[in-house]
Amino acid sequence: MSARKHSFPPVVDARVRLLVLGSLPGERSLAERRYYAHPQNQFWRLISPAAGRDLSPLSYDERLAALLAAHIGLWDVVASATRPGSTDAAIRDIEGHDIAALAATLPHLRAIAFNGGTALRHGRKQLGAAATRYEVVALPSSSPLHTIGFAAKLPAWQTLAAWLPEAPNR
């Protein structure tokens, strides 16, 4: 049996208008204690247009600060689970985060985006009736295991800017 894996704390502040939720960090991210640490994961490139700047060359702390400056929060729908490896299909025995409770603490939250189908499936259930208070956005997974290319994923991710203030004065 696989060891239980735990996600990270949310990256949010009171200015967040868009909350992007993944499923559960992969092995590389867990080892490095950083969201989207695998170099082949496209998250930082995909979220850059919404953030109003290229986040890829920044340090991890600078990336998180840039997300918050752009009014973008980050978290996962799975608080803990068992999973061999990094694939979402292998996630079992899920304990979810209380997404509705976190959302209720964010006074300017307008949209919740789900990074991939697993995050969407579990996140909608966890939000329950609170989902009607926000725009719910389904995104193609930024994972390298999601085999459609970057160019095919990018248009959906670019729509996220609609829920954010205009750059550069975010």
Short mmCIF file of C-alpha atoms in Angstrom, two decimals:
data_model
loop_
_atom_site.label_atom_id
_atom_site.label_comp_id
_atom_site.label_asym_id
_atom_site.label_seq_id
_atom_site.Cartn_x
_atom_site.Cartn_y
_atom_site.Cartn_z
CA MET A 1 0.00 0.00 0.00
CA SER A 2 1.18 3.51 -0.83
CA ALA A 3 2.01 6.00 1.88
CA ARG A 4 -0.50 8.77 2.50
CA LYS A 5 0.39 11.98 0.66
CA HIS A 6 -0.62 15.46 1.79
CA SER A 7 -1.03 18.65 -0.19
CA PHE A 8 0.29 22.09 0.68
CA PRO A 9 -1.34 25.09 2.38
CA PRO A 10 -3.32 27.44 0.15
CA VAL A 11 -1.60 30.40 -1.47
CA VAL A 12 -4.20 33.13 -0.97
CA ASP A 13 -4.76 36.59 0.42
CA ALA A 14 -7.80 38.86 0.69
CA ARG A 15 -7.26 40.22 -2.85
CA VAL A 16 -7.77 36.86 -4.61
CA ARG A 17 -10.36 37.00 -7.39
CA LEU A 18 -9.45 33.72 -9.09
CA LEU A 19 -8.67 30.49 -7.25
CA VAL A 20 -6.92 27.79 -9.29
CA LEU A 21 -7.27 24.30 -7.84
CA GLY A 22 -5.24 21.25 -8.78
CA SER A 23 -5.78 17.70 -7.56
CA LEU A 24 -2.78 16.60 -5.43
CA PRO A 25 0.89 17.50 -5.92
CA GLY A 26 2.97 14.93 -7.81
CA GLU A 27 6.06 13.18 -6.50
CA ARG A 28 8.49 15.90 -7.64
CA SER A 29 6.37 18.67 -6.12
CA LEU A 30 6.00 16.77 -2.85
CA ALA A 31 9.76 16.15 -2.70
CA GLU A 32 10.57 19.81 -3.36
CA ARG A 33 7.61 21.16 -1.31
CA ARG A 34 6.62 23.41 -4.23
CA TYR A 35 3.49 23.56 -6.35
CA TYR A 36 4.10 22.39 -9.94
CA ALA A 37 7.80 21.62 -9.44
CA HIS A 38 8.15 19.10 -12.28
CA PRO A 39 9.94 20.92 -15.12
CA GLN A 40 7.63 19.33 -17.72
CA ASN A 41 4.47 20.52 -15.97
CA GLN A 42 3.16 23.46 -17.98
CA PHE A 43 1.35 25.25 -15.14
CA TRP A 44 3.69 28.24 -14.82
CA ARG A 45 3.71 28.84 -18.58
CA LEU A 46 -0.07 28.42 -18.85
CA ILE A 47 -0.93 30.75 -15.96
CA SER A 48 1.56 33.44 -17.06
CA PRO A 49 -0.81 35.26 -19.47
CA ALA A 50 -3.45 35.61 -16.74
CA ALA A 51 -0.79 36.80 -14.29
CA GLY A 52 0.33 39.43 -16.79
CA ARG A 53 3.96 38.34 -16.85
CA ASP A 54 6.19 35.35 -17.60
CA LEU A 55 6.46 33.42 -14.35
CA SER A 56 8.75 30.66 -15.66
CA PRO A 57 12.11 32.38 -15.07
CA LEU A 58 11.20 33.53 -11.54
CA SER A 59 12.17 31.80 -8.30
CA TYR A 60 9.38 29.84 -6.61
CA ASP A 61 8.76 32.54 -3.99
CA GLU A 62 8.66 35.19 -6.72
CA ARG A 63 6.15 33.09 -8.67
CA LEU A 64 3.83 32.84 -5.68
CA ALA A 65 4.15 36.58 -5.00
CA ALA A 66 3.37 37.33 -8.67
CA LEU A 67 0.26 35.14 -8.53
CA LEU A 68 -1.00 36.98 -5.46
CA ALA A 69 -0.16 40.37 -7.00
CA ALA A 70 -2.31 39.31 -9.98
CA HIS A 71 -5.14 38.32 -7.58
CA ILE A 72 -4.69 34.60 -8.29
CA GLY A 73 -4.80 32.01 -5.51
CA LEU A 74 -3.59 28.43 -5.64
CA TRP A 75 -4.55 25.24 -3.80
CA ASP A 76 -5.57 21.61 -4.28
CA VAL A 77 -8.88 19.82 -3.88
CA VAL A 78 -7.25 16.79 -2.22
CA ALA A 79 -5.96 17.35 1.31
CA SER A 80 -4.54 13.83 1.52
CA ALA A 81 -4.79 10.51 -0.29
CA THR A 82 -2.90 7.38 -1.12
CA ARG A 83 -1.34 7.27 -4.56
CA PRO A 84 1.56 5.35 -6.05
CA GLY A 85 3.44 7.70 -8.35
CA SER A 86 1.99 10.97 -9.64
CA THR A 87 -1.00 10.10 -11.82
CA ASP A 88 -4.42 11.38 -10.84
CA ALA A 89 -5.95 8.07 -11.94
CA ALA A 90 -4.10 6.34 -9.09
CA ILE A 91 -5.46 8.62 -6.31
CA ARG A 92 -7.38 6.60 -3.69
CA ASP A 93 -8.83 7.11 -0.21
CA ILE A 94 -9.30 10.84 -0.71
CA GLU A 95 -9.74 13.34 2.08
CA GLY A 96 -10.77 16.62 0.46
CA HIS A 97 -10.08 20.19 1.45
CA ASP A 98 -12.96 22.39 2.56
CA ILE A 99 -12.91 24.53 -0.56
CA ALA A 100 -16.24 26.20 0.26
CA ALA A 101 -14.88 27.37 3.63
CA LEU A 102 -11.74 28.81 2.03
CA ALA A 103 -13.78 30.50 -0.70
CA ALA A 104 -16.01 32.10 1.94
CA THR A 105 -12.93 33.85 3.40
CA LEU A 106 -12.05 35.47 0.05
CA PRO A 107 -14.26 38.57 -0.26
CA HIS A 108 -13.33 39.33 -3.90
CA LEU A 109 -13.41 35.76 -5.26
CA ARG A 110 -15.20 35.65 -8.61
CA ALA A 111 -14.09 32.37 -10.22
CA ILE A 112 -12.73 28.96 -9.29
CA ALA A 113 -10.73 27.18 -11.97
CA PHE A 114 -9.95 23.48 -11.88
CA ASN A 115 -6.66 22.28 -13.34
CA GLY A 116 -7.75 19.00 -14.94
CA GLY A 117 -10.66 16.60 -14.78
CA THR A 118 -9.85 15.01 -11.42
CA ALA A 119 -9.70 18.39 -9.72
CA LEU A 120 -12.98 19.38 -11.38
CA ARG A 121 -14.80 16.17 -10.42
CA HIS A 122 -13.80 16.25 -6.76
CA GLY A 123 -13.84 20.03 -6.43
CA ARG A 124 -17.43 20.43 -7.63
CA LYS A 125 -18.57 17.90 -5.03
CA GLN A 126 -16.60 19.65 -2.30
CA LEU A 127 -18.01 23.06 -3.24
CA GLY A 128 -21.58 21.77 -3.21
CA ALA A 129 -24.16 24.58 -3.26
CA ALA A 130 -21.38 27.19 -2.90
CA ALA A 131 -20.45 26.50 -6.55
CA THR A 132 -23.36 28.70 -7.65
CA ARG A 133 -21.67 31.76 -6.09
CA TYR A 134 -18.69 31.60 -8.43
CA GLU A 135 -17.88 31.05 -12.05
CA VAL A 136 -16.55 27.50 -12.33
CA VAL A 137 -13.91 27.04 -15.02
CA ALA A 138 -12.73 23.64 -16.28
CA LEU A 139 -9.15 23.73 -17.56
CA PRO A 140 -7.15 21.13 -19.46
CA SER A 141 -4.57 19.70 -17.09
CA SER A 142 -1.15 21.32 -17.03
CA SER A 143 0.36 17.89 -16.34
CA PRO A 144 2.78 16.44 -18.89
CA LEU A 145 0.67 13.27 -18.64
CA HIS A 146 -2.22 15.15 -20.30
CA THR A 147 -1.01 14.59 -23.83
CA ILE A 148 -2.58 17.45 -25.76
CA GLY A 149 0.07 20.03 -26.48
CA PHE A 150 0.70 23.39 -24.87
CA ALA A 151 -0.83 25.29 -27.82
CA ALA A 152 -4.08 23.32 -27.48
CA LYS A 153 -4.27 23.98 -23.72
CA LEU A 154 -3.40 27.68 -23.81
CA PRO A 155 -6.71 29.17 -25.08
CA ALA A 156 -8.67 27.77 -22.13
CA TRP A 157 -6.07 29.07 -19.69
CA GLN A 158 -6.07 32.51 -21.34
CA THR A 159 -9.76 32.92 -20.47
CA LEU A 160 -8.77 33.21 -16.80
CA ALA A 161 -7.79 36.85 -17.30
CA ALA A 162 -11.52 37.71 -17.64
CA TRP A 163 -11.95 37.44 -13.85
CA LEU A 164 -8.93 39.56 -12.99
CA PRO A 165 -8.26 43.30 -12.95
CA GLU A 166 -6.58 44.71 -16.04
CA ALA A 167 -2.78 44.50 -16.06
CA PRO A 168 -0.48 46.14 -14.98
CA ASN A 169 -2.24 47.60 -11.93
CA ARG A 170 -3.62 44.35 -10.62
#
